[in-house]
XYZ file of C-alpha atoms in Angstrom:
596
model
C 79.558 38.314 87.753
C 78.841 36.584 84.140
C 79.316 38.244 81.363
C 76.467 38.926 80.090
C 75.470 40.858 83.423
C 78.277 42.984 83.658
C 77.239 43.883 79.584
C 74.414 44.939 80.393
C 75.356 46.766 83.640
C 77.953 48.266 81.027
C 75.727 49.811 78.161
C 73.352 51.445 80.429
C 76.492 53.493 82.650
C 77.454 54.639 78.766
C 74.143 55.573 76.517
C 74.021 58.593 78.292
C 77.230 59.373 77.756
C 77.114 61.776 74.804
C 75.018 63.595 76.844
C 77.136 64.672 79.952
C 80.116 65.406 77.227
C 77.302 68.081 75.205
C 76.235 69.395 78.768
C 79.709 70.312 79.799
C 80.387 71.891 76.698
C 77.602 74.124 76.499
C 78.167 75.361 80.344
C 82.212 75.771 79.442
C 81.520 77.876 76.322
C 79.572 79.910 78.976
C 81.507 80.262 81.215
C 83.997 81.439 78.772
C 82.596 83.992 76.746
C 82.048 85.615 80.422
C 85.998 86.307 81.559
C 87.888 89.076 80.460
C 90.210 88.374 78.060
C 92.743 89.302 79.732
C 93.034 86.295 82.128
C 91.632 84.079 78.967
C 94.453 81.571 79.378
C 94.229 81.031 83.106
C 89.938 80.170 83.373
C 89.533 78.634 80.676
C 91.675 76.030 82.560
C 89.125 76.409 85.991
C 86.311 76.265 84.034
C 85.583 72.990 84.276
C 85.444 72.400 88.509
C 83.613 76.073 88.109
C 80.783 73.270 87.176
C 81.859 70.867 89.233
C 81.467 73.135 91.759
C 77.709 73.200 90.495
C 76.616 74.836 87.997
C 75.082 73.421 85.704
C 71.646 75.472 85.355
C 73.503 78.185 83.253
C 73.308 75.822 80.781
C 69.555 74.502 80.742
C 68.722 77.907 78.803
C 69.961 76.255 75.688
C 68.997 73.002 74.993
C 71.238 70.141 74.276
C 71.245 69.140 70.294
C 70.683 65.751 71.348
C 68.895 66.250 75.260
C 66.235 67.541 77.022
C 66.006 71.192 78.313
C 65.120 72.287 81.751
C 61.441 71.320 81.948
C 61.989 67.478 80.512
C 65.427 66.811 81.319
C 64.227 64.650 84.131
C 60.709 63.674 82.128
C 60.644 59.839 83.186
C 62.152 57.561 85.423
C 64.520 54.930 82.115
C 65.518 59.251 81.929
C 66.956 59.663 85.316
C 67.969 55.745 85.685
C 70.348 56.411 82.666
C 72.285 59.828 83.971
C 72.475 57.940 87.810
C 73.742 55.159 85.887
C 76.282 58.008 84.411
C 77.632 58.721 87.671
C 79.243 55.016 88.392
C 81.601 56.282 85.150
C 82.264 59.522 86.123
C 83.091 58.549 89.490
C 85.921 55.611 88.074
C 88.028 58.230 86.500
C 91.584 58.004 85.675
C 94.220 60.330 86.976
C 96.933 59.293 85.538
C 99.214 56.286 82.484
C 94.902 55.694 82.098
C 94.309 53.770 85.426
C 91.777 53.708 88.424
C 93.152 56.236 91.209
C 93.659 54.282 93.340
C 95.680 52.558 91.903
C 98.491 54.899 91.653
C 98.473 56.157 95.217
C 100.670 53.778 96.357
C 103.700 54.036 93.946
C 103.821 58.053 95.382
C 104.689 56.396 99.162
C 107.875 54.114 100.482
C 106.155 50.482 99.126
C 106.346 51.957 95.008
C 107.237 53.859 92.444
C 106.109 56.059 88.642
C 108.397 55.426 86.148
C 106.300 56.900 83.546
C 104.640 60.470 85.238
C 106.308 63.334 86.585
C 104.001 64.624 88.329
C 103.174 61.265 90.943
C 106.822 61.708 90.938
C 106.868 64.453 92.064
C 104.203 63.665 95.035
C 106.440 60.809 95.776
C 109.519 62.837 96.413
C 107.477 65.660 98.928
C 108.634 68.661 95.956
C 105.192 68.979 94.410
C 103.170 72.097 94.147
C 100.147 73.845 94.131
C 100.418 72.855 90.305
C 101.344 69.746 90.994
C 99.065 68.305 87.228
C 97.936 64.789 89.289
C 96.695 66.368 92.114
C 94.902 68.884 89.956
C 93.410 65.941 88.441
C 91.686 63.992 91.190
C 90.847 67.804 92.287
C 88.743 68.906 88.934
C 87.841 65.375 89.042
C 86.484 65.002 92.299
C 84.335 68.631 91.772
C 83.374 67.010 88.381
C 81.005 64.175 90.081
C 80.457 66.189 92.954
C 78.384 69.481 90.355
C 76.273 66.175 88.796
C 75.663 64.932 92.329
C 74.464 68.560 93.034
C 72.577 68.397 89.742
C 70.567 65.125 90.034
C 70.126 65.718 93.702
C 68.221 69.688 93.539
C 65.724 67.686 90.451
C 65.254 64.642 91.172
C 61.794 66.261 93.149
C 60.675 67.016 89.156
C 59.909 63.644 89.185
C 57.984 63.200 92.220
C 54.845 61.398 91.490
C 55.452 59.891 87.886
C 58.181 57.590 89.145
C 57.939 54.318 91.361
C 58.574 56.129 95.113
C 60.823 53.665 96.035
C 63.595 52.926 93.172
C 63.381 56.982 93.325
C 64.828 57.268 96.532
C 67.196 54.278 95.903
C 68.699 56.743 93.344
C 68.717 59.651 95.357
C 70.578 57.322 97.960
C 72.683 56.725 95.047
C 73.459 59.728 94.289
C 74.361 60.823 97.988
C 76.267 57.848 97.782
C 79.055 59.106 95.293
C 78.698 62.520 96.216
C 79.964 61.235 100.239
C 82.279 58.995 98.794
C 84.204 61.718 96.603
C 84.243 64.283 99.339
C 85.742 61.783 101.411
C 88.755 61.241 99.333
C 89.038 65.343 98.770
C 89.082 65.511 102.326
C 92.312 62.520 102.457
C 94.844 64.686 100.199
C 93.363 67.915 101.247
C 91.868 68.221 104.630
C 89.616 70.943 104.557
C 87.511 71.895 101.218
C 84.875 73.371 99.804
C 81.411 71.691 100.673
C 78.856 72.071 97.440
C 75.933 69.975 98.311
C 73.189 72.280 95.678
C 74.009 74.042 92.284
C 75.404 77.071 92.772
C 74.640 80.379 90.456
C 78.087 82.082 88.714
C 77.839 84.638 91.824
C 77.353 81.911 94.086
C 81.099 79.893 92.893
C 83.798 81.040 95.083
C 83.143 78.992 98.053
C 85.462 79.245 100.746
C 87.272 75.390 102.648
C 84.440 73.893 105.130
C 86.835 72.905 107.815
C 87.429 68.760 107.190
C 85.991 67.787 110.750
C 82.947 69.078 109.565
C 83.496 67.467 106.101
C 83.735 64.384 107.187
C 80.089 64.930 110.107
C 78.117 65.809 107.039
C 80.060 62.459 104.760
C 79.058 60.687 108.561
C 76.074 61.876 108.310
C 75.004 61.198 104.613
C 76.648 57.466 104.277
C 74.358 56.724 107.292
C 71.174 58.097 105.606
C 71.429 55.918 102.425
C 72.724 52.884 104.992
C 69.626 53.068 105.776
C 67.951 53.364 102.263
C 70.592 51.385 99.775
C 69.811 47.872 99.375
C 71.573 44.542 101.315
C 71.675 43.168 97.674
C 70.780 43.419 93.834
C 69.816 41.544 91.392
C 72.504 40.559 88.471
C 72.247 43.126 86.333
C 72.445 45.805 89.009
C 76.009 44.104 89.471
C 78.195 47.447 90.759
C 75.497 49.669 92.218
C 75.899 51.578 96.171
C 74.744 48.847 98.066
C 73.735 49.285 102.233
C 77.304 47.049 103.159
C 79.122 49.970 99.918
C 77.731 52.746 102.692
C 78.908 51.395 105.823
C 81.445 50.426 104.429
C 83.111 54.268 103.242
C 81.192 55.106 106.331
C 83.560 53.013 108.519
C 87.274 54.619 106.395
C 85.896 57.480 106.161
C 85.516 57.431 110.538
C 88.727 55.761 111.174
C 90.491 58.027 108.528
C 89.448 61.052 111.312
C 89.937 59.386 114.155
C 86.833 58.309 115.143
C 86.675 55.600 116.309
C 83.481 54.269 118.327
C 81.910 55.244 114.475
C 84.263 53.849 112.349
C 84.079 49.864 114.957
C 79.984 50.367 114.748
C 80.012 51.355 111.253
C 82.592 48.006 110.462
C 80.229 46.061 113.185
C 77.089 46.677 111.399
C 78.765 45.160 107.734
C 79.943 41.756 110.018
C 77.003 41.109 110.935
C 75.216 41.702 107.770
C 76.406 38.532 107.037
C 76.123 38.857 103.478
C 80.395 39.170 102.703
C 83.035 36.516 103.826
C 86.615 36.241 102.876
C 87.921 35.071 99.529
C 89.900 32.164 100.236
C 91.862 32.195 97.106
C 94.019 35.442 98.259
C 95.737 36.353 94.823
C 92.082 34.945 92.492
C 90.346 37.834 94.438
C 91.897 40.653 91.930
C 91.020 38.590 88.610
C 88.440 38.204 86.425
C 87.892 34.485 87.833
C 87.062 36.692 91.581
C 85.118 39.562 90.141
C 81.680 37.053 92.333
C 83.366 36.856 95.326
C 81.943 37.871 98.406
C 84.217 39.381 99.420
C 84.657 41.935 97.053
C 81.480 45.557 99.320
C 81.857 48.210 95.739
C 83.827 47.893 92.271
C 84.268 49.550 89.736
C 82.676 48.042 86.468
C 84.724 47.784 83.050
C 83.918 46.719 79.830
C 86.042 46.890 76.385
C 82.803 46.774 74.307
C 82.708 50.433 75.282
C 86.070 51.321 74.475
C 85.802 53.955 77.002
C 85.058 51.941 79.429
C 88.605 49.308 80.125
C 91.943 50.660 81.349
C 95.314 49.847 81.080
C 96.386 48.626 84.378
C 97.937 45.583 83.127
C 100.036 46.682 80.901
C 101.269 49.519 83.257
C 101.886 46.572 86.010
C 103.344 44.277 83.643
C 106.926 42.655 83.144
C 108.940 44.223 79.383
C 108.728 40.107 78.548
C 105.132 40.652 78.747
C 104.963 42.852 76.777
C 104.435 46.160 79.444
C 106.170 49.003 80.575
C 107.325 48.263 84.061
C 105.746 51.626 84.560
C 104.423 51.581 88.303
C 107.066 49.257 90.652
C 107.321 47.987 94.043
C 109.902 49.308 96.354
C 112.525 46.412 98.282
C 111.407 48.268 101.216
C 108.264 45.877 100.876
C 109.688 43.330 99.953
C 111.702 43.399 102.988
C 108.611 43.938 104.950
C 106.586 41.230 104.947
C 107.153 37.959 107.416
C 108.322 34.564 107.553
C 105.451 31.689 107.513
C 105.961 31.705 111.472
C 105.066 35.397 112.074
C 108.595 37.119 112.492
C 110.169 39.101 110.637
C 112.901 38.456 108.379
C 116.445 39.792 110.490
C 114.375 38.074 113.330
C 113.257 34.849 112.107
C 114.942 31.643 111.432
C 113.051 30.553 108.564
C 114.980 33.622 106.663
C 117.893 32.798 104.400
C 119.081 35.555 101.905
C 120.052 32.997 99.695
C 117.000 32.110 98.795
C 115.064 35.337 100.266
C 111.258 34.800 98.559
C 110.648 31.256 100.528
C 109.150 31.005 103.487
C 107.259 34.188 103.523
C 103.699 35.533 104.214
C 102.062 34.113 101.054
C 100.653 37.277 100.220
C 104.075 38.972 99.705
C 104.105 36.397 96.382
C 100.240 37.284 95.603
C 100.498 40.900 95.491
C 104.698 40.718 93.817
C 106.330 39.258 90.776
C 109.316 37.465 92.228
C 112.422 36.801 90.653
C 112.545 32.962 89.733
C 108.733 32.614 89.337
C 106.664 32.883 86.619
C 105.025 35.778 85.930
C 102.488 36.595 83.209
C 103.512 33.437 81.478
C 107.098 34.121 82.070
C 110.365 33.469 83.726
C 110.819 36.167 85.839
C 114.354 37.011 86.584
C 115.401 40.252 86.487
C 119.178 39.307 87.771
C 121.105 41.047 85.874
C 123.135 38.596 84.255
C 120.387 36.522 82.783
C 119.740 37.096 79.564
C 117.305 34.825 78.436
C 114.484 32.964 79.976
C 111.862 31.107 79.502
C 108.923 31.735 77.775
C 106.170 29.200 78.517
C 103.239 31.538 77.555
C 102.249 29.800 74.793
C 102.868 25.862 75.388
C 104.337 24.609 78.392
C 105.547 21.311 77.590
C 107.789 22.740 74.903
C 109.180 26.170 76.382
C 110.785 28.383 74.233
C 114.120 30.270 75.435
C 114.034 33.939 75.381
C 116.450 37.319 75.301
C 115.221 38.136 79.279
C 114.814 41.654 78.369
C 113.573 41.679 81.641
C 117.094 42.142 82.740
C 118.576 43.362 79.820
C 116.312 46.304 78.532
C 117.133 49.312 80.371
C 113.486 50.359 80.587
C 112.612 46.416 82.949
C 111.708 47.451 85.721
C 113.653 49.699 88.246
C 113.654 48.099 91.396
C 113.461 43.877 90.001
C 109.430 43.469 91.136
C 106.714 43.869 89.511
C 102.794 44.801 91.046
C 100.754 41.672 90.283
C 97.037 42.185 91.799
C 94.889 42.834 88.759
C 97.363 41.305 86.325
C 95.516 38.882 84.410
C 96.737 36.373 82.012
C 93.465 36.425 80.171
C 94.586 39.975 79.105
C 97.606 38.601 77.306
C 95.373 40.197 73.533
C 94.053 43.507 75.851
C 96.876 44.704 77.773
C 95.552 48.258 77.857
C 92.484 47.549 77.725
C 91.485 45.404 80.515
C 87.705 44.577 81.764
C 88.682 43.343 84.616
C 86.720 44.944 87.531
C 88.881 46.789 90.086
C 88.154 46.762 94.083
C 87.186 49.670 96.390
C 85.822 48.159 98.518
C 86.415 44.418 100.562
C 86.018 42.863 103.438
C 88.814 42.066 104.694
C 89.606 45.896 104.969
C 85.988 46.285 106.714
C 87.643 43.803 109.320
C 90.814 45.500 109.260
C 89.212 49.404 110.311
C 87.578 47.467 113.152
C 89.986 46.107 114.636
C 92.276 49.152 114.264
C 89.342 51.638 115.254
C 89.047 48.978 118.431
C 92.020 48.978 119.409
C 92.526 52.655 119.134
C 89.189 53.291 121.614
C 90.846 50.428 123.683
C 88.598 48.588 123.768
C 90.576 45.338 123.014
C 88.095 41.828 123.543
C 88.145 38.419 121.422
C 86.481 39.673 118.313
C 89.729 41.822 117.436
C 91.541 38.601 117.127
C 88.785 36.856 115.528
C 88.704 39.954 112.900
C 92.745 39.676 112.571
C 93.313 35.695 112.668
C 90.739 35.284 110.247
C 92.273 37.591 107.775
C 95.707 36.046 108.201
C 94.373 32.336 108.748
C 92.803 32.841 105.140
C 93.015 29.016 103.355
C 95.481 30.375 100.867
C 97.676 32.995 103.581
C 97.260 30.573 106.450
C 99.781 33.112 108.380
C 99.963 32.129 112.913
C 97.297 33.542 114.771
C 97.916 35.567 117.006
C 97.856 35.044 120.604
C 95.267 36.578 123.085
C 96.252 38.743 126.281
C 98.336 41.573 123.750
C 98.936 44.790 124.995
C 97.248 47.786 123.067
C 100.791 48.797 121.539
C 101.400 45.500 120.005
C 97.966 45.168 118.795
C 98.407 48.196 117.236
C 101.857 47.069 115.483
C 100.382 44.493 114.319
C 96.914 45.895 112.667
C 98.970 48.672 111.016
C 101.879 45.815 109.428
C 98.067 43.329 108.052
C 96.907 46.412 106.232
C 99.980 46.747 104.687
C 100.851 42.815 103.976
C 97.055 42.773 102.394
C 95.806 46.218 101.400
C 99.343 46.323 99.632
C 98.579 48.456 96.007
C 95.602 48.814 97.059
C 95.857 52.408 97.165
C 95.910 53.461 101.277
C 99.240 53.439 102.334
C 99.621 57.442 101.998
C 95.883 57.730 104.029
C 97.815 55.123 106.495
C 100.646 57.074 107.423
C 99.262 60.010 107.806
C 96.777 58.410 110.351
C 99.656 57.208 111.915
C 101.514 60.140 112.007
C 104.912 57.670 110.723
C 104.856 59.614 107.465
C 107.657 61.635 108.113
C 109.566 58.996 109.052
C 108.660 56.530 105.643
C 108.461 58.639 103.303
C 111.917 61.043 104.126
C 114.211 58.127 103.204
C 115.978 56.468 99.726
C 113.534 54.741 97.350
C 116.137 50.791 96.480
C 115.631 48.634 94.878
C 117.386 45.071 94.306
C 120.800 44.391 93.852
C 121.034 44.110 89.734
C 124.076 41.256 90.190
C 122.834 39.210 93.610
C 121.213 38.990 96.317
C 121.403 41.171 100.418
C 124.364 39.603 101.697
C 122.329 40.282 105.256
C 119.065 40.641 106.556
C 118.146 44.525 107.062
C 116.847 46.216 110.327
C 112.952 46.085 111.213
C 111.836 48.481 113.540
C 108.168 47.922 115.810
C 106.323 50.031 112.750
C 108.201 48.219 109.683
C 110.710 50.120 109.531
C 113.193 48.766 106.961
C 116.753 50.047 107.921
C 119.247 48.928 105.049
C 122.028 50.117 106.758
C 123.667 46.899 108.947
C 123.457 44.870 105.307
C 127.334 44.748 104.050
C 126.421 45.170 100.146
C 124.467 48.187 100.378
C 126.242 49.959 98.577
C 124.444 47.475 95.878
C 121.471 48.355 95.167
C 120.004 50.350 93.470
C 119.194 53.260 94.176
C 115.767 54.609 93.068
C 114.523 57.557 94.471
C 115.486 59.993 97.291
C 112.533 60.449 99.046
C 111.769 63.305 101.650
C 108.373 64.345 103.104
C 108.299 68.456 105.079
C 105.969 66.840 108.227
C 104.685 71.149 107.849
C 103.316 71.195 105.026
C 102.986 67.478 103.391
C 100.461 65.974 105.386
C 98.680 67.555 102.743
C 98.396 67.883 99.562
C 98.128 71.989 97.920
C 94.984 73.306 96.978
C 95.262 73.466 92.368
C 96.994 76.911 92.287
C 94.667 77.490 89.231
C 91.173 77.010 91.968
C 93.298 79.420 94.677
C 93.432 82.003 91.733
C 90.365 82.085 90.947
C 88.486 81.586 93.874
C 89.400 84.266 95.920
C 87.659 82.603 99.081
C 89.790 80.224 98.980
C 92.781 79.638 101.017
C 95.603 77.073 100.226
C 96.825 74.552 103.172
C 99.940 75.305 104.393
C 103.098 75.745 103.027
C 102.700 76.250 99.237
């Protein structure tokens, strides 16, 4: 997207921000005075969620100081445009560290760790409870978005005959898309949740759970409907809005995560048949400013520094200490070792693997995804060996680099694993590490191809299209891994596609749901999270099994590896997150998930 179009689009989203803030505040105040004083402290925390459940109409007997009343809220097309635009801003909430949700989730799995957020650490360790703030933020913000969507859908008919009917229909479809998108997130992590599709009075706000399968059916139905309405693409001024492809992509994802293989494959194939999307040839560039206009991107959160509330701090959280980052969110040693060698064979079996040069002859996606010791990262020599007390700074003049103190080796808060995440780190944010305006991808064509492949494999309908989908990803020019030959068994293909999801989608927020879907979370999450050896390299390759589980017990110098965290996973409860306790207390009809 060109910057002019980006500015116009995000400015439109935020024009209506002040109205939303005021409307939320008015509702919160009205709910507050209705609660008994002896439960005041408890209910204030829950006020937002009650709004999110759809009790929007209660504030409309008061006229906002800067906005319209019930009779004229959607008085014209322009005003509705602003309100719908505001949904996209609300959708892109940041549950922790001023980062989009999908860039935080993988750090609560076997492939990453978060140093800065204790509640996210608790999720990773498996000792989180129903008072966990990270989980509560996701629940609360999700229902806040749902409440806004329901308010629009309840009132949009007031503009019948008063605006362009096609635009009115499209705005309704966009709103339904966003609501379905949020419900898809909720059932992925919580299972069954309250399914609220219209505004509720306060008396009706105590909604029980709807079974996960029923919510999933609602999501699929909604997305099928809106896919028939939403356009395939937009002009430059509307880039970032929900499209037909976005609706089908989220539908395919929701179907896959719920074991509906034929539905997942069908929706993914519809996207493939649109002939609109294509894999970006340069994998690393895809996650930078130069990749924002890529045909691979189906849906992305839009950011703009001009609106200071519409930025994120991903750059600072991922960057090394030398580059003025905090290295808060980092990859583990196991994900580094899980990437194949360039011959397509795991490091414990490949003749191309050299323990003395462990990052040579590896799947190029390893180096695109993770900053590796011995490489240049954000203009600095990146080396985390504890004896490397100085390093090169190339950031100002590469022909005349400066030798500097190596904070990545000697700083107590340098990366605990010895590695850094590299996706969404762009040198263009050098002066704005806490105010990045780099768009964050939520759905891309490679994921669609992997959904198609996995769904076809699980339904045992393997044909050449499955191999083509996998191989097109493996053989994009910047990756160029060996093609998977035909003739594989279902089990072999299952192993391949699961590995490809890790290599391709690492640090994009899919890992936990993938492990849950495959019923492997209790295997991968019940283990020690390691970083690299502070003053050396692994003496041998670890053992890697068919599931891609990395085991270091055979490594001669395993005891020298840095232990970051001891992880546990209780299969009787951790396959779901707990519903926040405040919701259970304030809604007597809401049943807690097992084990919490």
